[in-house]
Coordinates of C-alpha atoms in Angstrom, one line a residue:
Chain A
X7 CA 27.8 5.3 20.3
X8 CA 27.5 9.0 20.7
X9 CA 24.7 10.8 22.1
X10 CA 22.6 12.2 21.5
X11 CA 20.7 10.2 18.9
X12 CA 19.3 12.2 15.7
X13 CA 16.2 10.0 15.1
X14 CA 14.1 12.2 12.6
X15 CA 15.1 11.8 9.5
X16 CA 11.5 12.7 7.8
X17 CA 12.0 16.3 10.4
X18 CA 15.4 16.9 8.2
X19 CA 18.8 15.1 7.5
X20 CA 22.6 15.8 8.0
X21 CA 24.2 16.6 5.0
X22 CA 26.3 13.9 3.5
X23 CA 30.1 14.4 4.0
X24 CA 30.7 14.0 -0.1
X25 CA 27.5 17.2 -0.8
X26 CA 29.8 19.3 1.3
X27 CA 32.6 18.5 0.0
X28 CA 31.1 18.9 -4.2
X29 CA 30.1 22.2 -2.8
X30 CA 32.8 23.5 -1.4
X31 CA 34.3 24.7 -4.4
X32 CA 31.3 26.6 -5.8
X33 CA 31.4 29.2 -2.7
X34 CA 35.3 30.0 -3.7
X35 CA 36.8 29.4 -6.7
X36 CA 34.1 29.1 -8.6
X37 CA 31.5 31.6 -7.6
X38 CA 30.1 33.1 -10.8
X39 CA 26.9 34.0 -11.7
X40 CA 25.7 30.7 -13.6
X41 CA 23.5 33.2 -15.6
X42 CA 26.5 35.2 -16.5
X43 CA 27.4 34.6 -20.3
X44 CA 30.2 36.3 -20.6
X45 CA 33.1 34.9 -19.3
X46 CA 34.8 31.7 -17.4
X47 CA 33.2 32.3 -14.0
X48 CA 29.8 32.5 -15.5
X49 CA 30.4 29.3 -17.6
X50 CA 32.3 27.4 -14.5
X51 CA 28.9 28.0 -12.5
X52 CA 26.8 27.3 -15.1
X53 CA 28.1 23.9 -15.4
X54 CA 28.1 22.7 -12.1
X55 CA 24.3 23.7 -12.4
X56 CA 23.9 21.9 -15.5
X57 CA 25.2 18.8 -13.9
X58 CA 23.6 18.9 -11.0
X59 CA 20.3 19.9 -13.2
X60 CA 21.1 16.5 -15.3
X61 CA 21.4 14.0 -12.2
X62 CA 18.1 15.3 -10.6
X63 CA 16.4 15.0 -14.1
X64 CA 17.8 11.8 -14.0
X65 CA 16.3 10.0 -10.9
X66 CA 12.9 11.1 -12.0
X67 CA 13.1 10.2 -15.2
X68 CA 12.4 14.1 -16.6
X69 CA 14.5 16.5 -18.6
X70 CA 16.9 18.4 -17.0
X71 CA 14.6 21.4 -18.8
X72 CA 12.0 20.4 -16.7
X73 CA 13.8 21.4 -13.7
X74 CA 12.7 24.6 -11.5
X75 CA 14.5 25.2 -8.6
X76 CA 13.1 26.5 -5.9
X77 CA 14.5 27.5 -1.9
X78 CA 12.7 24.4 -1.2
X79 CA 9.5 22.5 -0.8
X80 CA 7.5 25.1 0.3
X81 CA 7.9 27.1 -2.2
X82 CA 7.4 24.6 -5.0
X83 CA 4.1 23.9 -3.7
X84 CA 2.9 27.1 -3.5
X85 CA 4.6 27.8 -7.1
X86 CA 2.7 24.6 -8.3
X87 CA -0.7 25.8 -6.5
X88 CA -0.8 29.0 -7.3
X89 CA 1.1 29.5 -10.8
X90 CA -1.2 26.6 -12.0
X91 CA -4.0 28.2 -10.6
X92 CA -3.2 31.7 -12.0
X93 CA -2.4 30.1 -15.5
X94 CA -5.4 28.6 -15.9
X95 CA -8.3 30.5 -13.9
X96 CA -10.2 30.7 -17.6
X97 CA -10.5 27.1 -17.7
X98 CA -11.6 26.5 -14.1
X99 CA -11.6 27.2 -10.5
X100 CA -11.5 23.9 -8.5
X101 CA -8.5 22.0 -7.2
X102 CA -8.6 18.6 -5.1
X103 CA -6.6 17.5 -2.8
X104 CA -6.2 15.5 0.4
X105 CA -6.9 16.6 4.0
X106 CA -3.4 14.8 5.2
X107 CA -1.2 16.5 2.7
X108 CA 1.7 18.9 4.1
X109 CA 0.8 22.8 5.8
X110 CA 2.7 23.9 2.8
X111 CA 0.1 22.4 0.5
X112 CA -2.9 22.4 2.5
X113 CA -2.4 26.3 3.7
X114 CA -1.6 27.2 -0.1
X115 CA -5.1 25.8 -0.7
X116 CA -6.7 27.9 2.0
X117 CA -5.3 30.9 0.7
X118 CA -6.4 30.3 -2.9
X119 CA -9.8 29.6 -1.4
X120 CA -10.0 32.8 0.1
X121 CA -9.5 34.6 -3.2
X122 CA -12.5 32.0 -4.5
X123 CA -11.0 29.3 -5.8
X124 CA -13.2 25.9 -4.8
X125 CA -11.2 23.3 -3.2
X126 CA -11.7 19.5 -2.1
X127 CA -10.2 17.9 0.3
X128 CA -10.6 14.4 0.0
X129 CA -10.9 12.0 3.4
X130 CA -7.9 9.0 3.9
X131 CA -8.4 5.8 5.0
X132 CA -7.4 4.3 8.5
X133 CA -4.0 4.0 7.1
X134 CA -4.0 7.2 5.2
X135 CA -4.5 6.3 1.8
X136 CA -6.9 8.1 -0.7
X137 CA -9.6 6.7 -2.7
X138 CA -8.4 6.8 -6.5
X139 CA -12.6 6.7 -7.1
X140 CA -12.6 9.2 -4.8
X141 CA -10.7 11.3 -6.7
X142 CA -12.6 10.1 -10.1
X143 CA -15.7 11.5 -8.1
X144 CA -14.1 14.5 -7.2
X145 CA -13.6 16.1 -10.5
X146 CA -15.8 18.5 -12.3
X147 CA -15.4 20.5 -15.5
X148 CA -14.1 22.8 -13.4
X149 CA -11.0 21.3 -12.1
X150 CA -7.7 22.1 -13.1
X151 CA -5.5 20.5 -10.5
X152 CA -5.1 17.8 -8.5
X153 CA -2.8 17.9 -5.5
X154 CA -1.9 14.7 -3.8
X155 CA 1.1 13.8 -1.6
X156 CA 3.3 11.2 -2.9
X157 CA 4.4 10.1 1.1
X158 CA 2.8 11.0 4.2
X159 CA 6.0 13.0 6.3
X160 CA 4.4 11.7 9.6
X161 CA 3.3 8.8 8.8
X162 CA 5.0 8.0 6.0
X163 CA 2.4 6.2 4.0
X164 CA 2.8 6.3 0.6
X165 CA -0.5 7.1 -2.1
X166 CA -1.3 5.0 -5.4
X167 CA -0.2 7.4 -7.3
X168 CA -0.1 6.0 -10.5
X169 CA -3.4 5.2 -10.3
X170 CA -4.2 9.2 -9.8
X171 CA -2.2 10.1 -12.5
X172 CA -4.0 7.6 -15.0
X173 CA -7.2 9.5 -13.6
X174 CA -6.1 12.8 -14.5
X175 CA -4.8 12.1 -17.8
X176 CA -8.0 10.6 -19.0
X177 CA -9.8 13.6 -17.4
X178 CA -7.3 16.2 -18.6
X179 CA -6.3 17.6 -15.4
X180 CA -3.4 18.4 -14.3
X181 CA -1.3 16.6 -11.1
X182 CA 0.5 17.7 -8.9
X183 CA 2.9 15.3 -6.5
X184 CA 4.4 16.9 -3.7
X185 CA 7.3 14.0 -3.4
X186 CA 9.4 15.7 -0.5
X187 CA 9.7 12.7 1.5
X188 CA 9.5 10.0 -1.0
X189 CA 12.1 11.4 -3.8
X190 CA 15.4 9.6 -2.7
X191 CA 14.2 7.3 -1.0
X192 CA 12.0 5.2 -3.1
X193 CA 12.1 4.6 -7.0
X194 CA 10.2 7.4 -8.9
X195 CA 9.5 8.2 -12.5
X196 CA 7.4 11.3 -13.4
X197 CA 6.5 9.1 -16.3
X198 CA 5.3 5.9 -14.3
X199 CA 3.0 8.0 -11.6
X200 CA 2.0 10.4 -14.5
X201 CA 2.3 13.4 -12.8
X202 CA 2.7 16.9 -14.1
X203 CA 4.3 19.0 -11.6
X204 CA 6.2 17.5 -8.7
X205 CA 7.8 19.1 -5.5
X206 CA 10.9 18.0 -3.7
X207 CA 13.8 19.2 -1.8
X208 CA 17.5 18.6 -1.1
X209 CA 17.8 18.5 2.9
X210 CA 15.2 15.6 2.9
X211 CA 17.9 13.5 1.5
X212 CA 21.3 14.6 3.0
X213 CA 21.7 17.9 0.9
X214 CA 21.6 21.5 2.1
X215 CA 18.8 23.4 3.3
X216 CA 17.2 26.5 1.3
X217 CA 17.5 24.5 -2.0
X218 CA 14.4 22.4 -3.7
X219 CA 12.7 21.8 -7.2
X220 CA 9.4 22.1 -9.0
X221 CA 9.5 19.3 -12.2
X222 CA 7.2 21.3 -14.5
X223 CA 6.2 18.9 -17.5
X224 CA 7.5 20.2 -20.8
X225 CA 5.5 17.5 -23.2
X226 CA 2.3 16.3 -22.8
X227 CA 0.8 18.3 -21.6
X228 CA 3.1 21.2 -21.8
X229 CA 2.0 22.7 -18.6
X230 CA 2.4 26.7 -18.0
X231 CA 2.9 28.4 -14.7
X232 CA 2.1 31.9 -13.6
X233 CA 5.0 33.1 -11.5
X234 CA 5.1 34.4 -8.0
X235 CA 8.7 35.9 -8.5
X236 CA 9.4 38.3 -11.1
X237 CA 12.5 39.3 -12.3
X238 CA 15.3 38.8 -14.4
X239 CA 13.1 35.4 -16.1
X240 CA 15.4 32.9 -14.3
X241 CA 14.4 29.3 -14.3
X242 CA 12.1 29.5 -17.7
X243 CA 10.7 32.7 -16.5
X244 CA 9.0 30.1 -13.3
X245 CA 11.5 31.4 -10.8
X246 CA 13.6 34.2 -10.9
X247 CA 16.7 35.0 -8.9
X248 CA 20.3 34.0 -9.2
X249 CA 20.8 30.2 -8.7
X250 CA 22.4 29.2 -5.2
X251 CA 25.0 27.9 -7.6
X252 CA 26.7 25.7 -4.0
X253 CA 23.3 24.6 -3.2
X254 CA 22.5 23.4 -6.6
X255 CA 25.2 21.5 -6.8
X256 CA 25.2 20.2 -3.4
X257 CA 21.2 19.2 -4.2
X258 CA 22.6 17.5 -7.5
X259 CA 25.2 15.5 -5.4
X260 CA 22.6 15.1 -2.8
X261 CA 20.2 13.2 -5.9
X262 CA 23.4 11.3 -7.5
X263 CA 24.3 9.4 -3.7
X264 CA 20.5 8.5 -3.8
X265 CA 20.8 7.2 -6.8
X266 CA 23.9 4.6 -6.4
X267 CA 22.6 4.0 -2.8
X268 CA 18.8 3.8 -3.1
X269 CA 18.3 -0.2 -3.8
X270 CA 21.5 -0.9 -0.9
X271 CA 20.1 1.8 1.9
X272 CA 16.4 1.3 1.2
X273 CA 16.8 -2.4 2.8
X274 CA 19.3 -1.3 5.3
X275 CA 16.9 1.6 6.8
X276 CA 13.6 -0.6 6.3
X277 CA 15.1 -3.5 8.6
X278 CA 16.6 -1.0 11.2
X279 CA 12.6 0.5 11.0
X280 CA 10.9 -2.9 11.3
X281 CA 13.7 -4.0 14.4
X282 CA 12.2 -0.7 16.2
X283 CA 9.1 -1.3 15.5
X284 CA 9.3 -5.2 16.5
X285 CA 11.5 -4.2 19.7
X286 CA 9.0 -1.6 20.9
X287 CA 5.4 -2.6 20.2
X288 CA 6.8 -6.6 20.7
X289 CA 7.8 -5.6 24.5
X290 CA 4.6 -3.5 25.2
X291 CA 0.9 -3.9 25.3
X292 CA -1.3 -1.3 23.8
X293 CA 0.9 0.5 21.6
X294 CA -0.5 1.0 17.9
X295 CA 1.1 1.9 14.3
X296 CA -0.2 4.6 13.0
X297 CA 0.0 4.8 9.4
X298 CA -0.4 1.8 6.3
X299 CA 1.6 -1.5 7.5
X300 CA 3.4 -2.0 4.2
X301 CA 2.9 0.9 1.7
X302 CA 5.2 3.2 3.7
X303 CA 8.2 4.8 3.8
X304 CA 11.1 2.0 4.9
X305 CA 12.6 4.5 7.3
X306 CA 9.4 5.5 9.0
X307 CA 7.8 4.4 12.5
X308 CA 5.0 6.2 13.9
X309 CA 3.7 4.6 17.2
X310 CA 0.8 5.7 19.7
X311 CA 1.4 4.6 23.3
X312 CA -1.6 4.4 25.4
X313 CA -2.2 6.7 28.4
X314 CA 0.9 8.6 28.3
X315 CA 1.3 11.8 26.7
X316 CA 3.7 12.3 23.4
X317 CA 5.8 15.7 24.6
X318 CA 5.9 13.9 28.5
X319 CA 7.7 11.1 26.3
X320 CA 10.0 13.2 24.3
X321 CA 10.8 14.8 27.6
X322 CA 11.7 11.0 28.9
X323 CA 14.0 10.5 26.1
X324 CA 15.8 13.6 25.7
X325 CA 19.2 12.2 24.6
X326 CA 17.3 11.0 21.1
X327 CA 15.8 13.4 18.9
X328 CA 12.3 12.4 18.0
X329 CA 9.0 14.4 17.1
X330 CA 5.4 13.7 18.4
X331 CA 2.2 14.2 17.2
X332 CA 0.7 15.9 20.4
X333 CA -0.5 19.3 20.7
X334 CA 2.2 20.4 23.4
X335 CA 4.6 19.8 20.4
X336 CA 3.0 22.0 18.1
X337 CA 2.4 25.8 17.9
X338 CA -1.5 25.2 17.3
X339 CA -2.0 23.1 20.7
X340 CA -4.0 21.0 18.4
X341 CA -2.8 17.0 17.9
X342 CA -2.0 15.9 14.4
X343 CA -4.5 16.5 11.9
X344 CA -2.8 14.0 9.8
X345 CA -3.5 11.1 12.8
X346 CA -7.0 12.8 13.4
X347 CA -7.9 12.1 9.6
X348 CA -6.9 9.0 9.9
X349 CA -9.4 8.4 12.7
X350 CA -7.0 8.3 15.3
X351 CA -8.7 9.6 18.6
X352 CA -7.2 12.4 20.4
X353 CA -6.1 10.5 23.1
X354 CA -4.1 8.4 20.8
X355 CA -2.7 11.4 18.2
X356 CA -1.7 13.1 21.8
X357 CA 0.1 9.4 22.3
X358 CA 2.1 9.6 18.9
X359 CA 5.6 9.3 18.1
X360 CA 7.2 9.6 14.9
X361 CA 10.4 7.8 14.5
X362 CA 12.6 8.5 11.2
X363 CA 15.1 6.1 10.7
X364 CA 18.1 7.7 8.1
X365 CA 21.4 7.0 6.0
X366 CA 23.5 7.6 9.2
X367 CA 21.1 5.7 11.4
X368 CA 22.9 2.6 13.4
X369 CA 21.6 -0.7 14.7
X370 CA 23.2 0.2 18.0
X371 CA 21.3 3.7 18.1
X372 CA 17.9 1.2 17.2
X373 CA 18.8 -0.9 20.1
X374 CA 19.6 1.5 22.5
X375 CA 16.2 3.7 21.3
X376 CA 14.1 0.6 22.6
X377 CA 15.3 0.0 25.4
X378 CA 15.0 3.7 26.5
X379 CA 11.6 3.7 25.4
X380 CA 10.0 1.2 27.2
X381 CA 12.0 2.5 30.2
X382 CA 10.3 5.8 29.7
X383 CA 6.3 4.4 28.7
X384 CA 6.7 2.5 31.8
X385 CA 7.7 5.4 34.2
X386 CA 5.2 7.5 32.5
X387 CA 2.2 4.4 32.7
X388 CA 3.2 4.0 36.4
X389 CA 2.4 7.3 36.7
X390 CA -0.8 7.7 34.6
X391 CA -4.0 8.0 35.9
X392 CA -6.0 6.6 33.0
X393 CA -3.2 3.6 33.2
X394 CA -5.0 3.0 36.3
X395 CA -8.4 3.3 35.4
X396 CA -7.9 0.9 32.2
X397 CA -6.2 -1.6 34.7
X398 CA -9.2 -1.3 36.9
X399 CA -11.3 -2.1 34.0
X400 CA -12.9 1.8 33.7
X401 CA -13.6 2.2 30.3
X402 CA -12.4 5.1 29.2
X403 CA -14.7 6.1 26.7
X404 CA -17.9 6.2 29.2
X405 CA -16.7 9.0 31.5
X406 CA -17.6 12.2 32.0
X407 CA -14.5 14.7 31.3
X408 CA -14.6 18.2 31.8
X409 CA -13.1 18.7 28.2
X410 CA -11.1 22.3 28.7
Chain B
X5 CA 11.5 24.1 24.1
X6 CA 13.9 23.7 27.0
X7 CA 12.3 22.7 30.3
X8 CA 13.4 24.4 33.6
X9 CA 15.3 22.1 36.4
X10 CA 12.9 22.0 38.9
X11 CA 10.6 20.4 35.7
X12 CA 13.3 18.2 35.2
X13 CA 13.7 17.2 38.5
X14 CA 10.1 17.1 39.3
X15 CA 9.9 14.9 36.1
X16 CA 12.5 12.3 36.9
X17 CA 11.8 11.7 40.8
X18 CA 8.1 12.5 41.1
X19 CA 7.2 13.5 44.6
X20 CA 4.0 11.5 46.6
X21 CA 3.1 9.6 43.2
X22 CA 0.5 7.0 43.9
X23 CA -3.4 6.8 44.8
X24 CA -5.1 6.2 48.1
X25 CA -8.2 4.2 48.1
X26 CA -11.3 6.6 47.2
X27 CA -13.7 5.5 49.2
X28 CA -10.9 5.8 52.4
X29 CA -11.8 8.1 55.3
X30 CA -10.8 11.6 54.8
X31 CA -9.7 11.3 51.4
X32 CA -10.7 13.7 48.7
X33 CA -10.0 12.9 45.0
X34 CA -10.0 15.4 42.0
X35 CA -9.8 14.0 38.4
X36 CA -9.6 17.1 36.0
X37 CA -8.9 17.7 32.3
X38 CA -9.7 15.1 29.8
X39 CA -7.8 12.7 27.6
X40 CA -8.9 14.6 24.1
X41 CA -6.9 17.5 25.5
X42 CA -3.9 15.8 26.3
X43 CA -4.0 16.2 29.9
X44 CA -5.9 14.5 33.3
X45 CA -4.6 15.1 36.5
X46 CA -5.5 13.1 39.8
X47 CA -5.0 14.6 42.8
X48 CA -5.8 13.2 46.2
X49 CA -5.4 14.2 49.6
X50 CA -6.0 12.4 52.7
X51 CA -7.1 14.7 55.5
X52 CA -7.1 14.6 59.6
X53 CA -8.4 17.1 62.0
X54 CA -8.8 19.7 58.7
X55 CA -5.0 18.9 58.1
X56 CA -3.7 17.7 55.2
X57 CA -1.3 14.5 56.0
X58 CA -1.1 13.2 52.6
X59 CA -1.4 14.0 49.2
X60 CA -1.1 12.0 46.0
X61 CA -0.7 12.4 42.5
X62 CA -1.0 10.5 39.0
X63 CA -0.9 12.6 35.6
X64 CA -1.2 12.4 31.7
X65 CA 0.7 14.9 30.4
X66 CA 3.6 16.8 29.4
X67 CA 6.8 17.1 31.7
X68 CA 4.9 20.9 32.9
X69 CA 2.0 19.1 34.1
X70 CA 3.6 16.4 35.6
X71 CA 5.6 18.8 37.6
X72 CA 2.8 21.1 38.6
X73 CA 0.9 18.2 39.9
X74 CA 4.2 16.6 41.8
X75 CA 4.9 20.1 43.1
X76 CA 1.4 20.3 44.4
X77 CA 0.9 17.3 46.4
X78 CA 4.4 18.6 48.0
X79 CA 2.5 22.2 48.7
X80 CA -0.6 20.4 50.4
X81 CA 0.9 18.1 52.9
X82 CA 0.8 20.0 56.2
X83 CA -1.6 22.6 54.8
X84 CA -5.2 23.1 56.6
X85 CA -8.3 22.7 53.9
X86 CA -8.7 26.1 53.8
X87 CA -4.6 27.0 53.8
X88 CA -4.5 24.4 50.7
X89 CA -8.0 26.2 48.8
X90 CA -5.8 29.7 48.5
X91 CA -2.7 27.8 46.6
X92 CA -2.8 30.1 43.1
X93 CA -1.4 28.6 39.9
X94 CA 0.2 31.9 40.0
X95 CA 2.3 30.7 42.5
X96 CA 3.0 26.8 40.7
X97 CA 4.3 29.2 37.3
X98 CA 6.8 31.2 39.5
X99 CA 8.0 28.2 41.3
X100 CA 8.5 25.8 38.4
X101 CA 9.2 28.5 35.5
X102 CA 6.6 27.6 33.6
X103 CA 6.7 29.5 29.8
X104 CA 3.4 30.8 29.0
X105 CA 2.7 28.5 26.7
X106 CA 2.3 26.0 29.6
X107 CA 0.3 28.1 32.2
X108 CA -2.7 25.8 31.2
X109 CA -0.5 23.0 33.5
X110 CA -0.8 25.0 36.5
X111 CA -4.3 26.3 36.2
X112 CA -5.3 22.3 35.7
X113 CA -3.3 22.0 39.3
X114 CA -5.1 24.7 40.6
X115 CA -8.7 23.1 39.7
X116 CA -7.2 19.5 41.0
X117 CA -7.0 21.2 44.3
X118 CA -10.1 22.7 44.5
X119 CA -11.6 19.6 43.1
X120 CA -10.1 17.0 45.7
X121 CA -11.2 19.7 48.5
X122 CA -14.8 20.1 47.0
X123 CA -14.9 15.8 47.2
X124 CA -13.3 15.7 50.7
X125 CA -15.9 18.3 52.0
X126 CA -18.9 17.0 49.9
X127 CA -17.4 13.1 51.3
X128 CA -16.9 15.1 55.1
X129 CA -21.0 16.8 54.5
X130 CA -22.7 13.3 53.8
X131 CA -20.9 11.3 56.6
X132 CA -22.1 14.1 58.9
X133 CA -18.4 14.4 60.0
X134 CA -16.9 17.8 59.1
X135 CA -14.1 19.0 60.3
X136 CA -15.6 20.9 63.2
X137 CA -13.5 18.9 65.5
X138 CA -10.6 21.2 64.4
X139 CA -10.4 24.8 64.8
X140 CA -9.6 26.3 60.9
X141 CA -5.9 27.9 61.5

């Protein structure tokens, strides 16, 4: 086993030996322009595009027309948000979405709202799932999207969405899926969860970074977006700028491995997750899941350990690569809003680790993560002083802090 | 973020880590921050003719307050109360290497001292035993 240990798969992914190796070509011999017309290079590019185009299309159940790519996630959600919003401000101003969905959604919100546009975000429950009524109750004749996560990326729980699509189609609203962390790793058909716009990227699922895709629905509805990048009308006129012809194909690749592998590595990963999970929160007492117990993600684990902190953890386990939900982790010195919306207490979002179990992961990395984890809550309870007070019987919750 | 040595050190073999019975003669205790934040330090000291003989420590927190509060029970022992009431977090962010981002670590160690010495003198006051019996150095 080599060290260290890459255990955060949801965070991002190696990319699989076979993408490099489809790509590889496409920087060299075949480097044209795929929107060159002209000639063989042009053609040569355009092809592998066209392919790759064809085996995303595929694993979603779209058109390969319906395909928009974008440098990634972030960007299809903001193309999604704002084109949609843009393209249809005569219609309405109000969009709905969750208060757990990614920074790349929920900040794309707050900047619409800033220029007027009304948004909702909707509440989760304990286990981070939104209320399909909810969303029923949400809508007014003024909404014209709805903007819901298909998989939680720290928690990794997954949303009926079906049952939101059904909504919006009888309402005549438009839906939006960011599927980043679910596409690849769990079946899903734009036509199943009746959605009509849906974000997703390549390096979630062993592809190269700086390549994603917005599926824009062609046929009922025919949905129109307003673009944030003008130019030579790439991309339907959504998107322009010359294709990353090697990261196209490299996504494509990326999309056909997930297909042949899904049903085989979905099992794999999801009993390597619940070994980790039974290893660590079987050994101590007082650790919690965060997140819904079975609609989730099969390689996610996200764990609060009481009384010590998540960073002070991190620091404990430094030869595995994990990521934490407390604020010394994050730029904002805030703990996870997604673990706060869930009614997680601060204590206990300051307490979170996420775990992301991948394609490469081994039961010997598992193993060895477990055991280096109790190790380290131990060490770190021995050393806590609320550790102390709880075994003293001090409830915590009664005394006075001087909150800073 | 990569943590500084004396972090990592101060991390893995925490110095004086423990608790001394509150109500004990001539121990002062300080419990700062608060769990919401992410951080609670508890600092104790144990003092004898105005010296400090003892010092102990238990933290929640990150590896930079862990190693603030280890390095300050290390800074107390042998310090007189009013020696150990002039330690600066200043001083804890130069010695550890603290980024800034962490600063907040020392200033909690800072306020852990000054709270164990407030309880040892307020503890000293009520048992009408101060520490006159030593001259302050």
């Amino acid at each position: 086993m080599k060290l260290p240990i890459y255990m955060d798969n949801h965070s991002t992914t190696p990319c699989d030996p076979r993408v490099v190796d489809a790509m590889l070509p496409y920087f060299t011999e075949k480097f044209g322009n795929s929107a060159s017309r002209n000639h063989s290079f042009g053609w040569e590019a355009e092809e592998g595009v066209d392919q790759a185009r064809k085996h995303i299309a595929n694993l979603i159940h779209a058109d390969a027309k319906e395909i928009v790519f974008t440098s990634g996630a972030t960007e299809s959600d903001n193309l999604a948000l704002k084109g949609v919003v843009e393209m249809y401000k005569e219609k309405g101003d109000h969009i709905i979405t969750t208060s757990t969905e990614h920074r790349a959604v929920i900040d794309a919100a707050k900047s619409l709202e800033k220029k007027g546009v009304k948004v909702t975000y909707l509440p989760v429950d304990k286990a981070g799932r939104v209320d399909p009524d909810d969303v029923r109750n949400a809508i007014t004749d003024k909404t014209i999207l709805i903007s819901i996560m298909l998989a939680n990326n720290e928690i990794g729980t997954i949303h009926p969405i079906a049952e939101i699509g059904r909504i919006a189609k009888e309402k005549g609203v438009l839906f939006h899926c960011d599927a980043t962390q679910g596409v690849g790793k769990i079946p899903v058909d734009v036509q199943e969860l009746g959605v009509d716009l849906m974000s997703f990227t390549a390096h979630k699922i062993y592809g190269p970074k700086g390549i994603g895709a917005l599926y824009v629905r062609r046929k009922a509805p025919r949905v129109r977006l307003a673009p944030m990048i003008d130019g030579g009308g790439h991309e339907r006129g959504m998107r322009s700028g010359t294709l990353p012809v090697p990261l196209v194909v490299g996504f494509g690749k990326a999309i056909e491995l997930c297909a042949q592998e899904m049903p085989e590595e979905s099992v794999r990963t999801m009993a390597l997750r619940d070994r980790l999970q039974d290893g660590i929160m079987g050994a101590m007492e007082e650790v919690y899941l965060n997140g819904h117990p079975t609609e989730r993600l099969p390689g996610n684990l996200n764990i609060s350990f009481a009384y010590v902190e998540g960073e002070a953890l991190l620091m404990g386990v430094k030869e595995i690569a994990l990521s934490s939900g407390s604020a010394c982790t994050s730029a904002t010195l805030e703990p996870s809003y997604v673990l706060r919306a869930l009614g997680v207490g601060s204590d206990l979002a300051h307490s979170s680790i996420r775990f992301g179990i991948g394609r490469f992961t081994t039961p010997e990395e598992v193993e060895y993560t477990i055991d280096r984890m109790i190790k380290a809550v131990n060490h770190l309870r021995e050393m806590s002083p609320l550790y102390e007070m709880a075994k003293e019987g001090v409830d915590l919750k009664t005394v006075q802090w001087a909150v800073h | 973020m990569a943590y500084s040595e004396k972090v990592i050190d101060h991390y893995n073999n925490p110095r004086n880590m423990g608790s001394f019975k509150k109500e004990e003669d001539g121990v002062g205790t300080g419990i700062v921050g608060a769990p919401e934040c992410g951080d609670v330090m508890k600092l104790q000291i144990k003092v004898e003719n105005d010296t400090i003989v003892d010092a102990k420590f238990k933290t929640f927190g990150c590896g930079s307050a862990i190693a603030s509060s280890s390095l300050a029970t290390e800074w107390l022992k042998g310090k007189t109360v009013d020696q150990a009431g002039q330690i600066k977090n200043t001083e804890i962010v130069q010695e550890l290497n603290l980024p800034p981002v962490k600063i907040h670590c020392s200033v909690l160690a800072e306020d852990a001292i000054k709270a164990a010495l407030n309880d040892y003198k307020k503890k000293a006051d009520t048992e009408g035993e101060t520490a006159e019996a030593a001259t302050p150095a």
